[in-house]
Amino acid sequence: MSMHRTLIRNGRVLTMDPTLGDFDSADVLIEDGTIVAVGPHLDVTDAEVIDASHHIVLPGFIDTHRHTWQSLFRGVCSDWTLGDYYFGMRLGISPVYTADDVRLGNFYGAVDALNSGVTTLLDFSHCNNTPDHSDGAVQGLQQAGIRASFCYGFFESSPGETQFGAHSDRIADFHRIADTYFASDGLLTLGVSLSEIFGLPWQDTVSELAAARERQALLVNHAGCVFGSALCNGILEMDQLGLLGPDMVHVHCCSFGDAEWEALARSGGKVSISSQTEMNMGFGRPVFQQCKRHGIAPTLSADVISLNSGDLWHELRFGLSCARADAADPINAAGHMPDTVALSAREALDWTTVNAAAAMGLGDRVGSLIPGKRADLQIVGGPALEQHPVHDPYATLVFQTSAADVRTVLVDGRVVKRDGILTVADQPLLTAEVDAASERILGRLRDAGRVLPGTPPGAFTAIDPLTQSFHEQAVQATTLAARR
């Protein structure tokens, strides 16, 4: 079988590797999806050439937490609280999704990510209403050709009308998905999205953790994002029971106290920050400073396209602004101005590249442009006004760039966007299909008599008795463990 070779020629290459460094002008040689050489003036004649002159070449971005299925409802949550989102999206819209809606949402959402240079997703998939929905979610990612960790979620969106029965049936479906789609090493890797801690019986949480670790799957959970409620807490109980680990990505973490941060740091756990969600929905301040204090390398995520843009450049820019503002706050409060900038644009790019790759257990495959890694990369630049002149490539990327400036994208050496045009989807056809699907879903909601968001008075306060009872189960488990 002949080898396919691609040469990225004459780009300004930012490898994101401290040893190899950056190049003002260099080439990247790819053979069968693997980077084999990076450097100036590579002597190659028998390769497909992609001219990157006057462009920046950098690793593809990695999003460590995205509910990709929600892409069919872009922006619907723009004026919603977290309570509105939980009851309107998770318990309202999700139950009327068909399996094909999930497939289309994941395909469209993954294509949207690719368009902005995101080559790897952590798909926090919690619309698995039936086994067919689970299949559809995986198939949508496969169809897009993105690299992803499909993190199977056990969340029950229709408690009164479940099609699974016992929680153990959902665990069994997770194992079916693992056997069906993840027997070989491909673009997709397996993960588990934990149901919200204390949103279900404690033993069910323990079962989800056990299922993930039986399969050596990545774990992700929403943590510390509901002030005044037990929901999405549980870090201390998991720590006491030895259930935390370096295989976990903890999302948000805004309400954590020192004890939770110390437990997370001891465990080697990772953190995903969704600055736009956190600031807009009242979760609290993004936790960049806490990560720094506890030696944790932060990562970024777009979270919900039902609120935020799928363009991770926006999240990167906003996140860096939040981090700098938080660092300046105590200085300003003392009546002074900062003498230095707390974080550089170069450091911020780590969040969406090397940090994120490590968090997802993919650091040996992606996240930097060095020989031996897979060729997931993006080429940024072009004629747009905001791309000229380039005095500092990192500044141009972080503060001036959007999806429109991402000209070419490769995943595993395959071109998925070329010269500003997606190659993995017919864009007009796809957007028409998405518009029609969204209208059908809204029609089913109307037929069911649902009015969005449909949040009950008190929102999370209304479910406090239930979450407190599940919290007590965890406390009892820690007490029993301590006596042994």
Short mmCIF file of C-alpha atoms in Angstrom, two decimals:
data_model
loop_
_atom_site.label_atom_id
_atom_site.label_comp_id
_atom_site.label_asym_id
_atom_site.label_seq_id
_atom_site.Cartn_x
_atom_site.Cartn_y
_atom_site.Cartn_z
CA MET A 1 0.00 0.00 0.00
CA SER A 2 1.39 3.39 -0.98
CA MET A 3 2.07 5.99 1.68
CA HIS A 4 0.14 9.27 1.59
CA ARG A 5 2.37 12.26 2.25
CA THR A 6 1.32 15.86 2.87
CA LEU A 7 3.69 18.79 3.18
CA ILE A 8 2.59 21.98 4.90
CA ARG A 9 4.98 24.45 3.28
CA ASN A 10 6.40 27.81 4.48
CA GLY A 11 4.13 28.44 7.47
CA ARG A 12 4.84 30.30 10.67
CA VAL A 13 4.82 27.16 12.83
CA LEU A 14 3.94 27.27 16.53
CA THR A 15 4.63 23.74 17.74
CA MET A 16 3.49 24.34 21.36
CA ASP A 17 6.47 22.20 22.34
CA PRO A 18 9.09 23.94 24.55
CA THR A 19 11.94 21.87 23.15
CA LEU A 20 11.21 22.16 19.44
CA GLY A 21 9.98 25.73 19.76
CA ASP A 22 8.54 27.96 17.06
CA PHE A 23 9.62 28.74 13.51
CA ASP A 24 9.15 31.97 11.59
CA SER A 25 9.06 29.86 8.43
CA ALA A 26 9.01 26.07 8.36
CA ASP A 27 7.44 22.98 6.86
CA VAL A 28 5.49 20.13 8.44
CA LEU A 29 5.73 16.72 6.77
CA ILE A 30 2.92 14.24 7.37
CA GLU A 31 2.98 10.57 6.41
CA ASP A 32 -0.19 8.51 6.74
CA GLY A 33 -1.55 10.85 9.38
CA THR A 34 1.63 11.07 11.48
CA ILE A 35 3.91 14.10 11.73
CA VAL A 36 7.36 12.88 10.69
CA ALA A 37 9.33 16.13 10.38
CA VAL A 38 9.07 19.80 11.31
CA GLY A 39 11.62 22.36 10.19
CA PRO A 40 12.73 24.84 7.55
CA HIS A 41 13.21 23.85 3.91
CA LEU A 42 12.39 20.13 4.16
CA ASP A 43 13.64 18.34 1.05
CA VAL A 44 10.42 16.66 -0.07
CA THR A 45 9.20 16.25 -3.63
CA ASP A 46 6.63 13.44 -3.61
CA ALA A 47 3.91 14.92 -1.39
CA GLU A 48 0.68 16.85 -1.65
CA VAL A 49 1.67 20.44 -0.87
CA ILE A 50 -0.44 22.85 1.18
CA ASP A 51 0.99 26.34 0.91
CA ALA A 52 0.95 28.04 4.33
CA SER A 53 2.89 31.15 3.33
CA HIS A 54 1.86 34.19 5.39
CA HIS A 55 -0.23 31.91 7.64
CA ILE A 56 0.19 30.53 11.16
CA VAL A 57 0.31 26.76 11.62
CA LEU A 58 -0.56 25.44 15.07
CA PRO A 59 -2.09 22.37 16.72
CA GLY A 60 -5.81 21.83 16.41
CA PHE A 61 -7.74 23.00 19.44
CA ILE A 62 -9.08 20.54 22.02
CA ASP A 63 -12.40 21.23 23.76
CA THR A 64 -12.62 19.36 27.07
CA HIS A 65 -16.40 19.58 27.64
CA ARG A 66 -19.11 20.08 25.05
CA HIS A 67 -22.71 18.84 25.05
CA THR A 68 -22.58 18.41 21.31
CA TRP A 69 -26.15 17.17 20.87
CA GLN A 70 -27.48 20.60 21.89
CA SER A 71 -26.12 22.24 18.73
CA LEU A 72 -29.61 22.00 17.19
CA PHE A 73 -30.74 24.64 19.72
CA ARG A 74 -28.04 27.21 19.18
CA GLY A 75 -28.51 30.25 21.41
CA VAL A 76 -31.86 29.26 22.92
CA CYS A 77 -30.48 29.67 26.46
CA SER A 78 -29.11 33.18 25.95
CA ASP A 79 -31.37 34.68 28.64
CA TRP A 80 -31.80 31.56 30.78
CA THR A 81 -30.52 30.87 34.27
CA LEU A 82 -28.88 27.57 35.14
CA GLY A 83 -32.22 26.48 36.58
CA ASP A 84 -33.92 27.37 33.31
CA TYR A 85 -31.31 25.36 31.44
CA TYR A 86 -31.67 22.33 33.69
CA PHE A 87 -35.44 22.18 33.53
CA GLY A 88 -35.86 23.57 30.01
CA MET A 89 -33.07 21.80 28.15
CA ARG A 90 -32.18 18.74 30.21
CA LEU A 91 -35.72 17.86 31.33
CA GLY A 92 -37.72 19.62 28.60
CA ILE A 93 -36.09 19.52 25.18
CA SER A 94 -33.95 16.41 25.70
CA PRO A 95 -36.88 13.99 26.23
CA VAL A 96 -38.40 14.79 22.81
CA TYR A 97 -35.17 14.31 20.85
CA THR A 98 -35.29 11.29 18.55
CA ALA A 99 -32.26 9.09 18.01
CA ASP A 100 -31.69 10.75 14.64
CA ASP A 101 -31.90 14.19 16.27
CA VAL A 102 -29.00 13.15 18.49
CA ARG A 103 -27.04 11.86 15.49
CA LEU A 104 -27.66 15.08 13.56
CA GLY A 105 -26.88 17.26 16.59
CA ASN A 106 -23.57 15.49 17.13
CA PHE A 107 -22.67 15.59 13.44
CA TYR A 108 -23.57 19.26 13.09
CA GLY A 109 -21.91 20.17 16.38
CA ALA A 110 -18.72 18.35 15.46
CA VAL A 111 -18.63 20.01 12.03
CA ASP A 112 -19.15 23.38 13.74
CA ALA A 113 -16.16 22.59 15.96
CA LEU A 114 -13.98 21.58 13.01
CA ASN A 115 -14.87 24.79 11.23
CA SER A 116 -13.23 26.82 14.01
CA GLY A 117 -10.12 24.64 14.27
CA VAL A 118 -11.28 22.34 17.08
CA THR A 119 -9.98 18.92 16.08
CA THR A 120 -10.74 17.06 19.33
CA LEU A 121 -13.85 17.11 21.50
CA LEU A 122 -14.76 15.69 24.86
CA ASP A 123 -18.38 14.94 24.01
CA PHE A 124 -20.31 15.06 27.29
CA SER A 125 -23.21 13.04 25.94
CA HIS A 126 -26.26 13.04 28.20
CA CYS A 127 -29.18 12.63 25.79
CA ASN A 128 -28.96 8.84 25.68
CA ASN A 129 -32.69 8.31 26.13
CA THR A 130 -32.64 4.87 24.48
CA PRO A 131 -29.98 2.54 23.07
CA ASP A 132 -30.76 3.98 19.63
CA HIS A 133 -29.97 7.46 20.94
CA SER A 134 -26.59 6.20 22.18
CA ASP A 135 -25.85 4.72 18.76
CA GLY A 136 -26.88 7.95 17.06
CA ALA A 137 -24.56 10.02 19.24
CA VAL A 138 -21.52 7.90 18.34
CA GLN A 139 -22.47 7.73 14.67
CA GLY A 140 -22.77 11.52 14.42
CA LEU A 141 -19.19 11.94 15.65
CA GLN A 142 -17.97 9.23 13.28
CA GLN A 143 -19.75 10.89 10.36
CA ALA A 144 -17.96 14.20 11.03
CA GLY A 145 -14.49 12.66 11.18
CA ILE A 146 -13.49 14.51 14.33
CA ARG A 147 -11.27 13.11 17.07
CA ALA A 148 -13.37 12.76 20.20
CA SER A 149 -13.81 11.12 23.53
CA PHE A 150 -17.41 9.95 23.52
CA CYS A 151 -18.34 10.22 27.19
CA TYR A 152 -21.48 8.17 27.70
CA GLY A 153 -23.94 9.86 30.05
CA PHE A 154 -26.40 7.94 32.22
CA PHE A 155 -28.64 10.94 32.94
CA GLU A 156 -32.38 10.17 32.99
CA SER A 157 -34.16 12.99 31.16
CA SER A 158 -37.62 11.42 31.54
CA PRO A 159 -37.79 9.90 35.03
CA GLY A 160 -41.49 9.11 34.69
CA GLU A 161 -41.23 7.57 31.23
CA THR A 162 -37.82 5.94 31.17
CA GLN A 163 -37.15 3.46 28.39
CA PHE A 164 -34.32 1.82 30.29
CA GLY A 165 -35.92 0.67 33.53
CA ALA A 166 -33.29 0.11 36.19
CA HIS A 167 -30.06 2.11 36.31
CA SER A 168 -28.23 -1.15 35.71
CA ASP A 169 -29.82 -1.27 32.25
CA ARG A 170 -28.07 1.99 31.41
CA ILE A 171 -24.79 0.54 32.65
CA ALA A 172 -25.37 -2.44 30.36
CA ASP A 173 -25.99 -0.12 27.41
CA PHE A 174 -22.70 1.64 28.11
CA HIS A 175 -20.91 -1.72 27.89
CA ARG A 176 -22.77 -2.49 24.65
CA ILE A 177 -21.58 0.81 23.18
CA ALA A 178 -18.02 0.05 24.32
CA ASP A 179 -18.05 -3.37 22.63
CA THR A 180 -19.75 -2.13 19.46
CA TYR A 181 -17.72 0.97 18.67
CA PHE A 182 -14.53 0.99 20.71
CA ALA A 183 -12.89 -2.35 20.08
CA SER A 184 -10.12 -0.78 17.99
CA ASP A 185 -7.92 2.28 18.35
CA GLY A 186 -9.47 4.96 16.13
CA LEU A 187 -10.41 8.62 16.24
CA LEU A 188 -12.98 7.96 18.97
CA THR A 189 -12.05 6.98 22.51
CA LEU A 190 -14.39 5.93 25.29
CA GLY A 191 -15.44 7.95 28.29
CA VAL A 192 -18.15 8.30 30.92
CA SER A 193 -20.11 11.42 31.82
CA LEU A 194 -21.18 11.00 35.42
CA SER A 195 -24.75 11.87 36.27
CA GLU A 196 -24.82 14.97 38.48
CA ILE A 197 -23.49 13.95 41.89
CA PHE A 198 -26.32 13.75 44.45
CA GLY A 199 -28.83 13.91 41.62
CA LEU A 200 -29.32 10.16 41.94
CA PRO A 201 -28.74 7.50 44.62
CA TRP A 202 -25.12 7.35 45.76
CA GLN A 203 -24.75 3.70 44.84
CA ASP A 204 -25.66 4.53 41.24
CA THR A 205 -22.82 7.08 41.15
CA VAL A 206 -20.44 4.42 42.47
CA SER A 207 -21.69 2.04 39.76
CA GLU A 208 -21.01 4.62 37.04
CA LEU A 209 -17.47 5.14 38.32
CA ALA A 210 -16.87 1.39 38.44
CA ALA A 211 -18.17 0.88 34.89
CA ALA A 212 -15.84 3.57 33.57
CA ARG A 213 -12.80 2.15 35.30
CA GLU A 214 -13.61 -1.38 34.21
CA ARG A 215 -13.24 -0.06 30.64
CA GLN A 216 -10.33 2.29 31.47
CA ALA A 217 -12.53 5.10 30.21
CA LEU A 218 -12.04 8.82 30.74
CA LEU A 219 -14.36 10.29 33.40
CA VAL A 220 -15.96 13.73 33.37
CA ASN A 221 -18.34 15.33 35.84
CA HIS A 222 -20.04 18.64 36.54
CA ALA A 223 -18.65 19.87 39.84
CA GLY A 224 -19.10 22.84 42.15
CA CYS A 225 -21.51 24.75 39.94
CA VAL A 226 -24.75 25.05 41.97
CA PHE A 227 -24.33 27.40 44.93
CA GLY A 228 -26.49 26.61 47.94
CA SER A 229 -27.27 23.07 46.83
CA ALA A 230 -25.74 19.65 47.37
CA LEU A 231 -26.16 18.98 43.64
CA CYS A 232 -22.86 18.60 41.78
CA ASN A 233 -20.77 18.45 44.94
CA GLY A 234 -19.40 15.24 46.44
CA ILE A 235 -15.67 15.82 45.88
CA LEU A 236 -14.87 15.34 49.57
CA GLU A 237 -16.94 12.17 49.84
CA MET A 238 -15.31 10.72 46.71
CA ASP A 239 -11.91 11.63 48.13
CA GLN A 240 -12.62 9.89 51.44
CA LEU A 241 -13.77 6.77 49.59
CA GLY A 242 -10.77 6.70 47.25
CA LEU A 243 -12.91 7.37 44.18
CA LEU A 244 -11.07 10.38 42.78
CA GLY A 245 -8.26 9.93 40.30
CA PRO A 246 -6.15 11.38 37.48
CA ASP A 247 -8.62 9.91 34.99
CA MET A 248 -11.24 12.54 35.89
CA VAL A 249 -12.03 15.90 34.30
CA HIS A 250 -13.93 18.14 36.72
CA VAL A 251 -16.00 20.82 34.98
CA HIS A 252 -16.59 24.33 36.41
CA CYS A 253 -15.54 23.88 40.09
CA CYS A 254 -16.60 27.47 40.89
CA SER A 255 -18.00 26.83 44.38
CA PHE A 256 -15.09 24.71 45.63
CA GLY A 257 -13.49 25.60 48.93
CA ASP A 258 -9.88 24.92 49.90
CA ALA A 259 -10.63 21.35 51.00
CA GLU A 260 -12.12 20.43 47.63
CA TRP A 261 -9.21 22.00 45.74
CA GLU A 262 -6.69 20.17 47.89
CA ALA A 263 -8.48 16.85 47.31
CA LEU A 264 -8.66 17.43 43.58
CA ALA A 265 -4.97 18.36 43.38
CA ARG A 266 -3.92 15.29 45.42
CA SER A 267 -5.87 13.05 43.08
CA GLY A 268 -4.25 14.40 39.92
CA GLY A 269 -7.65 15.40 38.57
CA LYS A 270 -8.05 17.80 35.67
CA VAL A 271 -10.22 20.93 35.35
CA SER A 272 -12.30 22.23 32.45
CA ILE A 273 -13.34 25.89 32.58
CA SER A 274 -16.32 27.24 30.60
CA SER A 275 -15.91 30.94 31.29
CA GLN A 276 -18.83 32.18 29.22
CA THR A 277 -21.32 29.76 30.78
CA GLU A 278 -20.02 30.40 34.27
CA MET A 279 -20.22 34.17 34.00
CA ASN A 280 -23.54 34.30 32.13
CA MET A 281 -25.46 31.74 34.20
CA GLY A 282 -24.20 32.75 37.62
CA PHE A 283 -21.98 29.78 38.44
CA GLY A 284 -19.31 32.07 39.90
CA ARG A 285 -15.95 33.29 38.66
CA PRO A 286 -13.87 31.04 36.38
CA VAL A 287 -11.27 29.21 38.45
CA PHE A 288 -7.99 30.08 36.72
CA GLN A 289 -6.44 31.50 39.91
CA GLN A 290 -7.43 28.46 41.97
CA CYS A 291 -5.90 26.14 39.38
CA LYS A 292 -2.67 28.13 39.49
CA ARG A 293 -2.50 28.02 43.30
CA HIS A 294 -2.97 24.26 43.35
CA GLY A 295 -0.70 23.36 40.45
CA ILE A 296 -3.46 22.26 38.10
CA ALA A 297 -3.15 22.97 34.38
CA PRO A 298 -6.50 24.49 33.28
CA THR A 299 -8.32 23.60 30.08
CA LEU A 300 -11.21 25.27 28.24
CA SER A 301 -14.59 24.22 26.90
CA ALA A 302 -17.44 25.73 24.91
CA ASP A 303 -19.92 23.73 27.02
CA VAL A 304 -23.37 24.37 25.54
CA ILE A 305 -23.93 25.74 22.05
CA SER A 306 -27.47 26.36 23.28
CA LEU A 307 -25.80 29.37 24.96
CA ASN A 308 -22.27 29.87 23.66
CA SER A 309 -20.63 29.91 20.27
CA GLY A 310 -19.00 26.69 19.14
CA ASP A 311 -16.03 28.86 18.13
CA LEU A 312 -13.46 28.15 20.86
CA TRP A 313 -11.55 31.31 19.94
CA HIS A 314 -14.26 33.29 21.75
CA GLU A 315 -13.86 31.15 24.86
CA LEU A 316 -10.08 31.50 24.74
CA ARG A 317 -10.21 35.29 24.50
CA PHE A 318 -12.88 35.64 27.17
CA GLY A 319 -11.12 33.18 29.47
CA LEU A 320 -7.83 35.05 29.31
CA SER A 321 -9.64 38.32 30.03
CA CYS A 322 -11.28 36.76 33.09
CA ALA A 323 -7.98 35.33 34.33
CA ARG A 324 -6.22 38.67 33.99
CA ALA A 325 -9.07 40.54 35.66
CA ASP A 326 -9.11 38.14 38.61
CA ALA A 327 -5.36 38.56 39.07
CA ALA A 328 -5.72 42.35 38.99
CA ASP A 329 -8.70 42.54 41.38
CA PRO A 330 -6.77 42.45 44.69
CA ILE A 331 -4.21 44.92 43.33
CA ASN A 332 -6.96 47.31 42.26
CA ALA A 333 -8.72 46.85 45.60
CA ALA A 334 -5.53 48.03 47.34
CA GLY A 335 -5.57 51.18 45.23
CA HIS A 336 -2.87 50.20 42.76
CA MET A 337 -2.43 49.18 39.14
CA PRO A 338 -0.76 45.91 38.05
CA ASP A 339 2.91 46.18 37.10
CA THR A 340 2.73 43.12 34.85
CA VAL A 341 0.17 41.10 32.91
CA ALA A 342 -0.70 37.99 34.88
CA LEU A 343 -0.87 35.58 31.95
CA SER A 344 0.45 35.78 28.42
CA ALA A 345 -1.37 34.91 25.21
CA ARG A 346 1.17 32.10 24.75
CA GLU A 347 0.25 30.61 28.13
CA ALA A 348 -3.45 30.81 27.27
CA LEU A 349 -2.94 28.73 24.12
CA ASP A 350 -1.67 25.92 26.34
CA TRP A 351 -5.21 25.66 27.72
CA THR A 352 -6.61 24.53 24.38
CA THR A 353 -3.65 22.44 23.21
CA VAL A 354 -1.11 20.66 25.43
CA ASN A 355 -3.07 21.02 28.68
CA ALA A 356 -6.26 19.74 27.08
CA ALA A 357 -4.54 16.82 25.39
CA ALA A 358 -3.07 15.72 28.71
CA ALA A 359 -6.42 16.10 30.46
CA MET A 360 -8.06 13.76 27.95
CA GLY A 361 -5.27 11.20 28.13
CA LEU A 362 -4.21 12.02 24.57
CA GLY A 363 -0.96 13.83 25.27
CA ASP A 364 1.06 11.19 23.41
CA ARG A 365 -1.05 11.65 20.28
CA VAL A 366 -2.05 15.30 19.89
CA GLY A 367 -1.71 18.77 21.39
CA SER A 368 1.62 19.78 19.86
CA LEU A 369 3.29 19.58 16.46
CA ILE A 370 6.22 17.24 16.98
CA PRO A 371 7.38 14.16 15.07
CA GLY A 372 5.52 11.05 16.15
CA LYS A 373 2.23 12.72 16.99
CA ARG A 374 -0.87 12.56 14.84
CA ALA A 375 -1.40 15.39 12.39
CA ASP A 376 -4.23 17.35 13.98
CA LEU A 377 -3.55 20.96 13.02
CA GLN A 378 -5.00 24.21 11.77
CA ILE A 379 -3.72 26.90 9.42
CA VAL A 380 -4.83 30.41 10.34
CA GLY A 381 -4.57 33.66 8.42
CA GLY A 382 -5.76 34.90 5.08
CA PRO A 383 -6.85 38.27 3.75
CA ALA A 384 -9.09 39.41 6.62
CA LEU A 385 -8.23 42.82 8.04
CA GLU A 386 -7.82 41.50 11.58
CA GLN A 387 -5.05 39.14 10.46
CA HIS A 388 -2.68 41.93 9.36
CA PRO A 389 -0.06 42.87 10.36
CA VAL A 390 1.19 40.04 12.58
CA HIS A 391 3.60 41.45 15.17
CA ASP A 392 3.17 38.57 17.63
CA PRO A 393 1.50 35.40 16.33
CA TYR A 394 0.16 34.50 19.77
CA ALA A 395 -1.46 37.90 20.15
CA THR A 396 -2.99 37.63 16.68
CA LEU A 397 -4.40 34.20 17.49
CA VAL A 398 -5.82 34.95 20.92
CA PHE A 399 -7.11 38.47 20.40
CA GLN A 400 -7.82 38.80 16.67
CA THR A 401 -8.90 35.39 15.37
CA SER A 402 -12.26 33.71 14.80
CA ALA A 403 -13.50 30.67 12.88
CA ALA A 404 -13.56 32.70 9.66
CA ASP A 405 -9.76 33.05 9.87
CA VAL A 406 -9.21 29.29 10.17
CA ARG A 407 -8.40 28.47 6.56
CA THR A 408 -7.41 24.80 6.60
CA VAL A 409 -7.88 22.05 9.20
CA LEU A 410 -6.48 18.52 9.30
CA VAL A 411 -7.55 15.67 11.57
CA ASP A 412 -5.29 12.62 11.60
CA GLY A 413 -3.72 13.96 8.41
CA ARG A 414 -7.03 14.24 6.59
CA VAL A 415 -8.14 17.66 5.33
CA VAL A 416 -11.57 18.52 6.78
CA LYS A 417 -11.50 22.22 5.85
CA ARG A 418 -9.56 23.59 2.91
CA ASP A 419 -9.11 27.25 2.00
CA GLY A 420 -12.03 28.25 4.20
CA ILE A 421 -14.44 25.60 2.86
CA LEU A 422 -15.55 22.54 4.85
CA THR A 423 -14.89 19.26 3.05
CA VAL A 424 -16.81 16.99 5.45
CA ALA A 425 -20.27 18.47 4.90
CA ASP A 426 -22.37 20.29 2.34
CA GLN A 427 -22.89 23.41 4.44
CA PRO A 428 -26.12 24.74 2.84
CA LEU A 429 -27.68 21.27 2.92
CA LEU A 430 -26.60 20.72 6.52
CA THR A 431 -27.93 24.03 7.82
CA ALA A 432 -31.27 23.43 6.08
CA GLU A 433 -31.47 19.98 7.69
CA VAL A 434 -30.63 21.43 11.10
CA ASP A 435 -33.26 24.18 10.81
CA ALA A 436 -35.93 21.63 9.90
CA ALA A 437 -34.97 19.26 12.72
CA SER A 438 -35.10 22.04 15.30
CA GLU A 439 -38.60 23.03 14.15
CA ARG A 440 -39.78 19.43 14.40
CA ILE A 441 -38.48 19.17 17.96
CA LEU A 442 -40.24 22.41 18.92
CA GLY A 443 -43.41 21.04 17.36
CA ARG A 444 -43.24 17.96 19.56
CA LEU A 445 -42.77 20.20 22.59
CA ARG A 446 -45.86 22.22 21.65
CA ASP A 447 -47.85 19.04 21.09
CA ALA A 448 -46.85 17.91 24.58
CA GLY A 449 -48.04 21.21 26.06
CA ARG A 450 -44.55 22.22 27.18
CA VAL A 451 -43.62 25.91 27.49
CA LEU A 452 -39.91 26.67 27.66
CA PRO A 453 -38.08 26.88 29.92
CA GLY A 454 -40.76 25.63 32.32
CA THR A 455 -38.68 26.18 35.45
CA PRO A 456 -40.54 25.48 38.70
CA PRO A 457 -40.56 28.12 41.44
CA GLY A 458 -37.31 27.92 43.37
CA ALA A 459 -35.63 25.85 40.66
CA PHE A 460 -32.95 23.82 42.49
CA THR A 461 -34.52 24.54 45.87
CA ALA A 462 -37.46 22.43 44.70
CA ILE A 463 -35.26 19.34 44.44
CA ASP A 464 -33.21 20.00 47.58
CA PRO A 465 -34.91 17.31 49.68
CA LEU A 466 -33.95 14.71 47.09
CA THR A 467 -30.35 15.86 46.68
CA GLN A 468 -29.91 16.07 50.45
CA SER A 469 -31.10 12.49 50.85
CA PHE A 470 -28.58 11.27 48.27
CA HIS A 471 -25.88 13.33 49.99
CA GLU A 472 -26.71 11.60 53.27
CA GLN A 473 -26.21 8.24 51.56
CA ALA A 474 -22.68 9.29 50.60
CA VAL A 475 -21.95 10.53 54.12
CA GLN A 476 -23.11 7.19 55.52
CA ALA A 477 -20.85 5.38 53.06
CA THR A 478 -17.82 7.40 54.21
CA THR A 479 -18.69 6.72 57.85
CA LEU A 480 -18.90 2.97 57.23
CA ALA A 481 -15.63 3.00 55.30
CA ALA A 482 -13.88 4.83 58.14
CA ARG A 483 -14.97 2.13 60.62
CA ARG A 484 -13.50 -0.70 58.59
#
